[in-house]
mmCIF file of C-alpha atoms in Angstrom:
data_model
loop_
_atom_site.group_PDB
_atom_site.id
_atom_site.type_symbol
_atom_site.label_atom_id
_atom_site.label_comp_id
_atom_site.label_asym_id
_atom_site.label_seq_id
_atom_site.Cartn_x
_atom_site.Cartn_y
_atom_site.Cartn_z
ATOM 1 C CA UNK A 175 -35.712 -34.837 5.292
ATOM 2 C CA UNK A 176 -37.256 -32.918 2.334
ATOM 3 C CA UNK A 177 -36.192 -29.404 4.405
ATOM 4 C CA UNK A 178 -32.831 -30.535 5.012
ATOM 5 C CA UNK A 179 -32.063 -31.180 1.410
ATOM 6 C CA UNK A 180 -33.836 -28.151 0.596
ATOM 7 C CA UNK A 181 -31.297 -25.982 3.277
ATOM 8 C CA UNK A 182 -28.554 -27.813 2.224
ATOM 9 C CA UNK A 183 -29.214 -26.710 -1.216
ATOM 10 C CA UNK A 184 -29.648 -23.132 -0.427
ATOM 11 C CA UNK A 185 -26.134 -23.846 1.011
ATOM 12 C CA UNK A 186 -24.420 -24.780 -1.513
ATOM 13 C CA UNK A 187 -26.005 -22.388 -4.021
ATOM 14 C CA UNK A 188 -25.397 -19.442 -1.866
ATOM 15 C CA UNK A 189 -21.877 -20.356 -1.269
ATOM 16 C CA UNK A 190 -21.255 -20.756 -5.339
ATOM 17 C CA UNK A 191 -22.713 -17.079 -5.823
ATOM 18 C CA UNK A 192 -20.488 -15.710 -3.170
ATOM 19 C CA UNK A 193 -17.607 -17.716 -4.862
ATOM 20 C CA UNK A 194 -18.314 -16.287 -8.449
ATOM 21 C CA UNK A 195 -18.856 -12.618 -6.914
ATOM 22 C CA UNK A 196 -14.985 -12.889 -5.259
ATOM 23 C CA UNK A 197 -13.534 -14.176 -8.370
ATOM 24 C CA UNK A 198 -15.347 -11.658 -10.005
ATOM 25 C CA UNK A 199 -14.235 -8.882 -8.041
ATOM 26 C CA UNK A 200 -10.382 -10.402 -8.283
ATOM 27 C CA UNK A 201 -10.922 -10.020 -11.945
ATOM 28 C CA UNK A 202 -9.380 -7.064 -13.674
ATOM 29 C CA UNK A 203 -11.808 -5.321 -15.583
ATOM 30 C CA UNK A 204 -12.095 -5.725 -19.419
ATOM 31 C CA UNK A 205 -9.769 -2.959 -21.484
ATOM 32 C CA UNK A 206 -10.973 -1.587 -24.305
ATOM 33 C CA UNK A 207 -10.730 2.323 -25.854
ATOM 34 C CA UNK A 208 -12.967 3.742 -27.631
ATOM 35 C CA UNK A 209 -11.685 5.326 -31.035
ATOM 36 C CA UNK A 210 -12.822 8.479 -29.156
ATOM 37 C CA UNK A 211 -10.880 8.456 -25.887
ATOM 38 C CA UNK A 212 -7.610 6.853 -28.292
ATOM 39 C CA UNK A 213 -8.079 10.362 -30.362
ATOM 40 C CA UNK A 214 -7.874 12.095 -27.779
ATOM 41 C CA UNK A 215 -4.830 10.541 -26.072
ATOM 42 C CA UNK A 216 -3.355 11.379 -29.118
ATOM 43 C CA UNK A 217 -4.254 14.597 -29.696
ATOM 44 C CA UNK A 218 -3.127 15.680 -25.786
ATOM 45 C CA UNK A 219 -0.483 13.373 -25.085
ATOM 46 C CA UNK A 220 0.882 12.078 -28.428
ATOM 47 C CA UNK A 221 1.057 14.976 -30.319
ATOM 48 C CA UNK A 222 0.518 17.839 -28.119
ATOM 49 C CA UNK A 223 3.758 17.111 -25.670
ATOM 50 C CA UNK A 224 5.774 18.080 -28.877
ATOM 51 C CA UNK A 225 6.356 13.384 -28.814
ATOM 52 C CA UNK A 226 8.598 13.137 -31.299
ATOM 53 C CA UNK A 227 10.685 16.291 -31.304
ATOM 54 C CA UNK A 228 11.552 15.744 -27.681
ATOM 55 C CA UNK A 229 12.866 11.967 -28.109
ATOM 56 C CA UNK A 230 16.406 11.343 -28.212
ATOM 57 C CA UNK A 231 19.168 8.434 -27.996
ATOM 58 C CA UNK A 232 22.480 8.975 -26.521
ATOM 59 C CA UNK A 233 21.839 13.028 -27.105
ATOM 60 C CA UNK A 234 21.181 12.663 -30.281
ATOM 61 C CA UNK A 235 17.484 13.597 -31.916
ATOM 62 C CA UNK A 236 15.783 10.588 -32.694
ATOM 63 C CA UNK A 237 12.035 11.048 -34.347
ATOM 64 C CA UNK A 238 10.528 7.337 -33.243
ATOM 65 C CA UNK A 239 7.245 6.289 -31.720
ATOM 66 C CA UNK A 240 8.916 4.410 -28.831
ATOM 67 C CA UNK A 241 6.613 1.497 -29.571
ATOM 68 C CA UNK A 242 7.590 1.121 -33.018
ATOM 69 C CA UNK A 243 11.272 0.926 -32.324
ATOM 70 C CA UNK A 244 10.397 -1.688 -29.413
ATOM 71 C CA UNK A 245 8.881 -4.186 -31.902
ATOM 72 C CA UNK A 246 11.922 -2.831 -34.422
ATOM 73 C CA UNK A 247 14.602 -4.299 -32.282
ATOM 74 C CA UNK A 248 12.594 -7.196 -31.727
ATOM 75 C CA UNK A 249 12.842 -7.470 -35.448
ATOM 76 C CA UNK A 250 16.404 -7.059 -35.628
ATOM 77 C CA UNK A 251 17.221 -9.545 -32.859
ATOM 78 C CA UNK A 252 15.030 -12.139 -34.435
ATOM 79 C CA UNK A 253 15.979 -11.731 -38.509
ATOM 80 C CA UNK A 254 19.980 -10.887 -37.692
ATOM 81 C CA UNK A 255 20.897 -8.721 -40.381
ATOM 82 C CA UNK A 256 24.275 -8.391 -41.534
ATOM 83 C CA UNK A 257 23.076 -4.931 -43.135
ATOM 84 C CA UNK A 258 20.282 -2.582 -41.828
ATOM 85 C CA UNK A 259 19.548 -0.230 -45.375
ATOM 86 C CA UNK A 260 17.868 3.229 -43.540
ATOM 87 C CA UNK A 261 16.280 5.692 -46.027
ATOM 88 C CA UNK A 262 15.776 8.535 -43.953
ATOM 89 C CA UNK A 263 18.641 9.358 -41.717
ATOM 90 C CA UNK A 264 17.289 13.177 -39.784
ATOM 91 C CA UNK A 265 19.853 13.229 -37.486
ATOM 92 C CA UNK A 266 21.491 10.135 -37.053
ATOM 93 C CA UNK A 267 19.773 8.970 -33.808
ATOM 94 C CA UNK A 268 17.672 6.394 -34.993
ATOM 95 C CA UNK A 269 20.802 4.645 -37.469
ATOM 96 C CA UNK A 270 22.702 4.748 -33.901
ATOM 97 C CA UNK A 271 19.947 3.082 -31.741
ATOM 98 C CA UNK A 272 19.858 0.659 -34.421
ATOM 99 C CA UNK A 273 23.299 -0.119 -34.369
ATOM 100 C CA UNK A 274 23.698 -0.441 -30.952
ATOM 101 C CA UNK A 275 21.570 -3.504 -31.318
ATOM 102 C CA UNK A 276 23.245 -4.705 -33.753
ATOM 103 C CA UNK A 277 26.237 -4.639 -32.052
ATOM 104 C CA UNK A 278 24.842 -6.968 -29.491
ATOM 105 C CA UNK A 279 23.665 -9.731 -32.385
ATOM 106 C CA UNK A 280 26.399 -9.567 -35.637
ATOM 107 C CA UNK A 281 30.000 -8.180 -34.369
ATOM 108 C CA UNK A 282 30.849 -7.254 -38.136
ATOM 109 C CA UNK A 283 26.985 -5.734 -39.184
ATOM 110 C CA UNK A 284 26.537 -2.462 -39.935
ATOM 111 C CA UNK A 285 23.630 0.444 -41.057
ATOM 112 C CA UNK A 286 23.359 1.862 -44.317
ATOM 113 C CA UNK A 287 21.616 5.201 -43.662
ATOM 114 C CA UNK A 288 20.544 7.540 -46.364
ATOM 115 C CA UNK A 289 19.113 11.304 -46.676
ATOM 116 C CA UNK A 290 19.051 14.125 -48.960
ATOM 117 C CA UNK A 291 20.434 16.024 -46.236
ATOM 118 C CA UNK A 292 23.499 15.794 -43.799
ATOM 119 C CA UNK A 293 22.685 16.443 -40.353
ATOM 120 C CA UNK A 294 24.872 14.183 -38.635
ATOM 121 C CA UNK A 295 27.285 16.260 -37.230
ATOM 122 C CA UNK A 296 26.014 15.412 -33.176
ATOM 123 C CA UNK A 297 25.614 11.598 -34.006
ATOM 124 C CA UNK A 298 29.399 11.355 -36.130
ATOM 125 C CA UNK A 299 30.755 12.048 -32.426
ATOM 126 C CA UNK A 300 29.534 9.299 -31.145
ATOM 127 C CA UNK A 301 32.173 6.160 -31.412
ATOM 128 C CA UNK A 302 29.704 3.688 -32.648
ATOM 129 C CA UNK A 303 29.144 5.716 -35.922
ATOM 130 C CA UNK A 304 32.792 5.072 -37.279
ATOM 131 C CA UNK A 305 32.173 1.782 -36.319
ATOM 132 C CA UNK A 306 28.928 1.373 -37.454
ATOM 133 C CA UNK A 307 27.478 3.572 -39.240
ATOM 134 C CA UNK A 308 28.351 4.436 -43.182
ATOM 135 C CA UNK A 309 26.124 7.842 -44.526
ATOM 136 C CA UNK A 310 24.837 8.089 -48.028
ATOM 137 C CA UNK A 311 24.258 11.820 -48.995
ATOM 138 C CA UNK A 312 21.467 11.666 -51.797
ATOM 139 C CA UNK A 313 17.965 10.244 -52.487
ATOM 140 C CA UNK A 314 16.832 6.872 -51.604
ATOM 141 C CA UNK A 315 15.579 6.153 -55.382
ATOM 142 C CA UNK A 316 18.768 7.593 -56.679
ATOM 143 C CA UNK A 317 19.538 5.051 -59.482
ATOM 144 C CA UNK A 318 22.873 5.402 -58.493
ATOM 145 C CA UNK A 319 22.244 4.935 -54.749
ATOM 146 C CA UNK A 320 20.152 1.983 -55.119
ATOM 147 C CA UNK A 321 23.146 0.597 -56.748
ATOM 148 C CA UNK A 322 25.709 1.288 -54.492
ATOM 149 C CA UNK A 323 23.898 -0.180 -51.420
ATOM 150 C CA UNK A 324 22.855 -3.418 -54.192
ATOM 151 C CA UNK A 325 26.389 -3.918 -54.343
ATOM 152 C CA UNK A 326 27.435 -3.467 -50.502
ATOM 153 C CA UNK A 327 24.327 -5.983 -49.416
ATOM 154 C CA UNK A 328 24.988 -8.591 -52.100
ATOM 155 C CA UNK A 329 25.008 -12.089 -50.741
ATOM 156 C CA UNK A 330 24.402 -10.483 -46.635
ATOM 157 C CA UNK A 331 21.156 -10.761 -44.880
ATOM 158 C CA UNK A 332 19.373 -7.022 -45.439
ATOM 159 C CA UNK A 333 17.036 -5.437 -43.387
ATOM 160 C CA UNK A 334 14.952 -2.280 -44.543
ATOM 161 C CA UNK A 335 13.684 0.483 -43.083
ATOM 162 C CA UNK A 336 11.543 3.172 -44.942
ATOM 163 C CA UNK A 337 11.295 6.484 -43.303
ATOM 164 C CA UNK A 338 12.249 9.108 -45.783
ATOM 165 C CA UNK A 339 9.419 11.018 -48.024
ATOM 166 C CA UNK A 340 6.633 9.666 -46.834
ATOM 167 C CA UNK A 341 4.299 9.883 -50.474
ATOM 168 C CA UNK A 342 2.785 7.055 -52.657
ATOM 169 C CA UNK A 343 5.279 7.719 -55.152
ATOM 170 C CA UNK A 344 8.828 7.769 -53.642
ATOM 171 C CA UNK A 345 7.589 5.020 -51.458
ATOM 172 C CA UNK A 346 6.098 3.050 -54.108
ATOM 173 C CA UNK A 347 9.656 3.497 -55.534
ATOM 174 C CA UNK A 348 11.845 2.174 -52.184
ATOM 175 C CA UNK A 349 10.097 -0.615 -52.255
ATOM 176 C CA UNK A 350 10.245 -1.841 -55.781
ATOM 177 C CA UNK A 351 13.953 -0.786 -55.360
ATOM 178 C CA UNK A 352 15.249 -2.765 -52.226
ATOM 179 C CA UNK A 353 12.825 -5.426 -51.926
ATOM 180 C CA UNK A 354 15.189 -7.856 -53.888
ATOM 181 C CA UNK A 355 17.456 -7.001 -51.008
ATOM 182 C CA UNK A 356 15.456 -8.446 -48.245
ATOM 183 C CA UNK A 357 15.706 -12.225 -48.086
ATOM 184 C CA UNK A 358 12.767 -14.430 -46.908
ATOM 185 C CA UNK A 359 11.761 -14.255 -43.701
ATOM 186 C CA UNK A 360 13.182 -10.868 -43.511
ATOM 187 C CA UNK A 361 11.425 -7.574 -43.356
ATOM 188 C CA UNK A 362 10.750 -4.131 -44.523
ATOM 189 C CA UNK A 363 9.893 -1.489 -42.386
ATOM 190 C CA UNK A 364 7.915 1.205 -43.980
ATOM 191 C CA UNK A 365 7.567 4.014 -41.228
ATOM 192 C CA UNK A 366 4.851 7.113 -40.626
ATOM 193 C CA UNK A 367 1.532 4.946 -43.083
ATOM 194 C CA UNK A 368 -0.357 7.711 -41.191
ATOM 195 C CA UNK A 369 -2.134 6.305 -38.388
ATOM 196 C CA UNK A 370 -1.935 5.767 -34.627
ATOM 197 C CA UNK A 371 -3.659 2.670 -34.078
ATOM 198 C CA UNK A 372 -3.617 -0.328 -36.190
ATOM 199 C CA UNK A 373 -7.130 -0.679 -35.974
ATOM 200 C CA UNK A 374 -7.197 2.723 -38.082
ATOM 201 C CA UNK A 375 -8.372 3.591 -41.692
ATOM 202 C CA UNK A 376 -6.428 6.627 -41.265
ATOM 203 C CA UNK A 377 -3.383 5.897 -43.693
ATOM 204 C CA UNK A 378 -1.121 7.935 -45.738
ATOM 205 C CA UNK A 379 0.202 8.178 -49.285
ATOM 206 C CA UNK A 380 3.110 5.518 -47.728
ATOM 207 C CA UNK A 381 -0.121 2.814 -47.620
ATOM 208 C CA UNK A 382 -1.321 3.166 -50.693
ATOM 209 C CA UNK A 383 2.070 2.361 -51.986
ATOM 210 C CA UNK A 384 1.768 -0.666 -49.551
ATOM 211 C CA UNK A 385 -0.965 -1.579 -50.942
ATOM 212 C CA UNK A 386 -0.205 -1.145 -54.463
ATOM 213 C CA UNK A 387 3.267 -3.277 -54.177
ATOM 214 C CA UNK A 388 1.536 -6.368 -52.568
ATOM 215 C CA UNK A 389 -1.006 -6.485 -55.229
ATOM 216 C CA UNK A 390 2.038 -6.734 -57.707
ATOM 217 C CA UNK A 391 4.084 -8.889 -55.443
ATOM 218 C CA UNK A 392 3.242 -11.778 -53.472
ATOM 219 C CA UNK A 393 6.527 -12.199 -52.162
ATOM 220 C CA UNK A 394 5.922 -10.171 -48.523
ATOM 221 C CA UNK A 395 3.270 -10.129 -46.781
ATOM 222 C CA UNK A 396 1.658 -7.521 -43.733
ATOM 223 C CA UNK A 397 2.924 -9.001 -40.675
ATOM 224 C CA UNK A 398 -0.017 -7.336 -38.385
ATOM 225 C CA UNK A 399 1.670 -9.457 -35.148
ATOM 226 C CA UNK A 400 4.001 -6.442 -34.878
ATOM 227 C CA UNK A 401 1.427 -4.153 -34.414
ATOM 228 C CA UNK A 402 0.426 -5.437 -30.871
ATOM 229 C CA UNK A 403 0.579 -2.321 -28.823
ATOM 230 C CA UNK A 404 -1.860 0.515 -28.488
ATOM 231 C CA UNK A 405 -0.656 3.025 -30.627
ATOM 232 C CA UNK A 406 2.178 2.676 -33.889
ATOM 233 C CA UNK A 407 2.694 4.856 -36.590
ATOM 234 C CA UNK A 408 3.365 1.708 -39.007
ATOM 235 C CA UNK A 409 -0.104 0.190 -39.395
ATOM 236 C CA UNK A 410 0.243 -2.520 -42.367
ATOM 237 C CA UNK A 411 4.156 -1.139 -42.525
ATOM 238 C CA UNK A 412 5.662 -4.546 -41.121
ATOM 239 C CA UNK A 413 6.289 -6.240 -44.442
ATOM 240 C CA UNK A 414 8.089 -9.739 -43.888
ATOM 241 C CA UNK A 415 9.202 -11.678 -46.870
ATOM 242 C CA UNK A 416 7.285 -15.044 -47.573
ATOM 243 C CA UNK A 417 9.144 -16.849 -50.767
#
């Protein structure tokens, strides 16, 4: 009796370690980069397969980590903006992709996009620009600027997006300008804080100024959620407004 219980045992404890070893096998294995092998996708993928330069939408030159605008338009869909404010225009491609989503949420929204220099000329033939788009030659701290779009966004839902001179200073001084503009629960966008990973201390001037707004205003917060994929170039940039 005692060896039956004892083979029966064996049994059952052999069958339970040949059970665990073909769930184990069925189970994908752990991911996880190192900070080494993520530098050096970067450094051979990222940035040397010319990333940025190369990306377009609808033929026009668009310079946006792919990821970034994913979790953008997720923003857009979710907050509903009546008014995207852009400081930082390049070529147009980027206010365009936005406004294509836009056209999909708020029939009668539109994108305030603003550089210091006017290379629209591809993205003005697109349809959707007339439509769309309105272009604001001049800086994005221009008191005069800042005043114009204050007017155009008064009593609409805003939704801003930083991606002009990326410094401490003239970002320091987007945000104190259109912040008033975003309503709660809405967002900033500050674009290019220097790194590739949000797990990164590698941050620009762009941060700092991040950093040095919050500890003035309490109002936003860094809404690290949106920083879910692998690689962004907005680590702590996802500012949603709180109160």
């Amino acid at each position: 009796m005692t060896r039956t219980r004892l083979a029966v045992a064996a049994i059952v404890i052999l069958a339970a370690l040949n059970i665990a070893q073909f769930w184990s096998a069925r189970r994908p294995p752990p991911v996880g980069l190192s900070d080494e092998e993520i530098e050096r996708f970067v450094t051979y993928w990222y940035l040397g397969q010319n990333f940025f330069m190369a990306n377009h939408w609808l033929g026009v030159q668009t310079l946006q980590n792919p990821l970034d605008a994913w979790v953008t338009q997720e923003i857009i869909h979710e907050v509903q903006p009546d008014v995207i404010v852009e400081a930082g225009t390049h070529k147009g491609g980027s206010a365009l992709m936005w406004a294509a989503v836009l056209e999909q949420i708020t029939p009668e929204a539109e994108i305030i996009t603003i550089d210091v220099k006017d290379q629209t000329q591809k993205a003005r033939m697109n349809p959707t620009w007339d439509r769309r788009v309105k272009f604001l030659h001049g800086s994005s701290t221009d008191p005069e600027i800042v005043e114009t779009i204050r007017q155009r966004v008064a009593g609409k839902r805003a939704l801003v997006i930083l991606d002009s001179l990326h410094t401490r200073d003239h970002v320091y001084d987007e945000l104190k300008a259109y912040a008033e503009m975003v309503p709660v629960g809405g967002y900033i966008v500050v674009q290019d804080t220097g790194a590739w990973k949000a797990q990164s201390s590698k941050l620009s001037g762009a941060s700092e100024a991040i950093a040095d707004f919050l500890a003035e205003n309490d109002a936003f917060e860094i809404d690290r959620s949106r920083e879910r994929f692998l690689l962004t170039n907005n680590p702590t940039g996802f500012l949603k407004r709180v109160k």
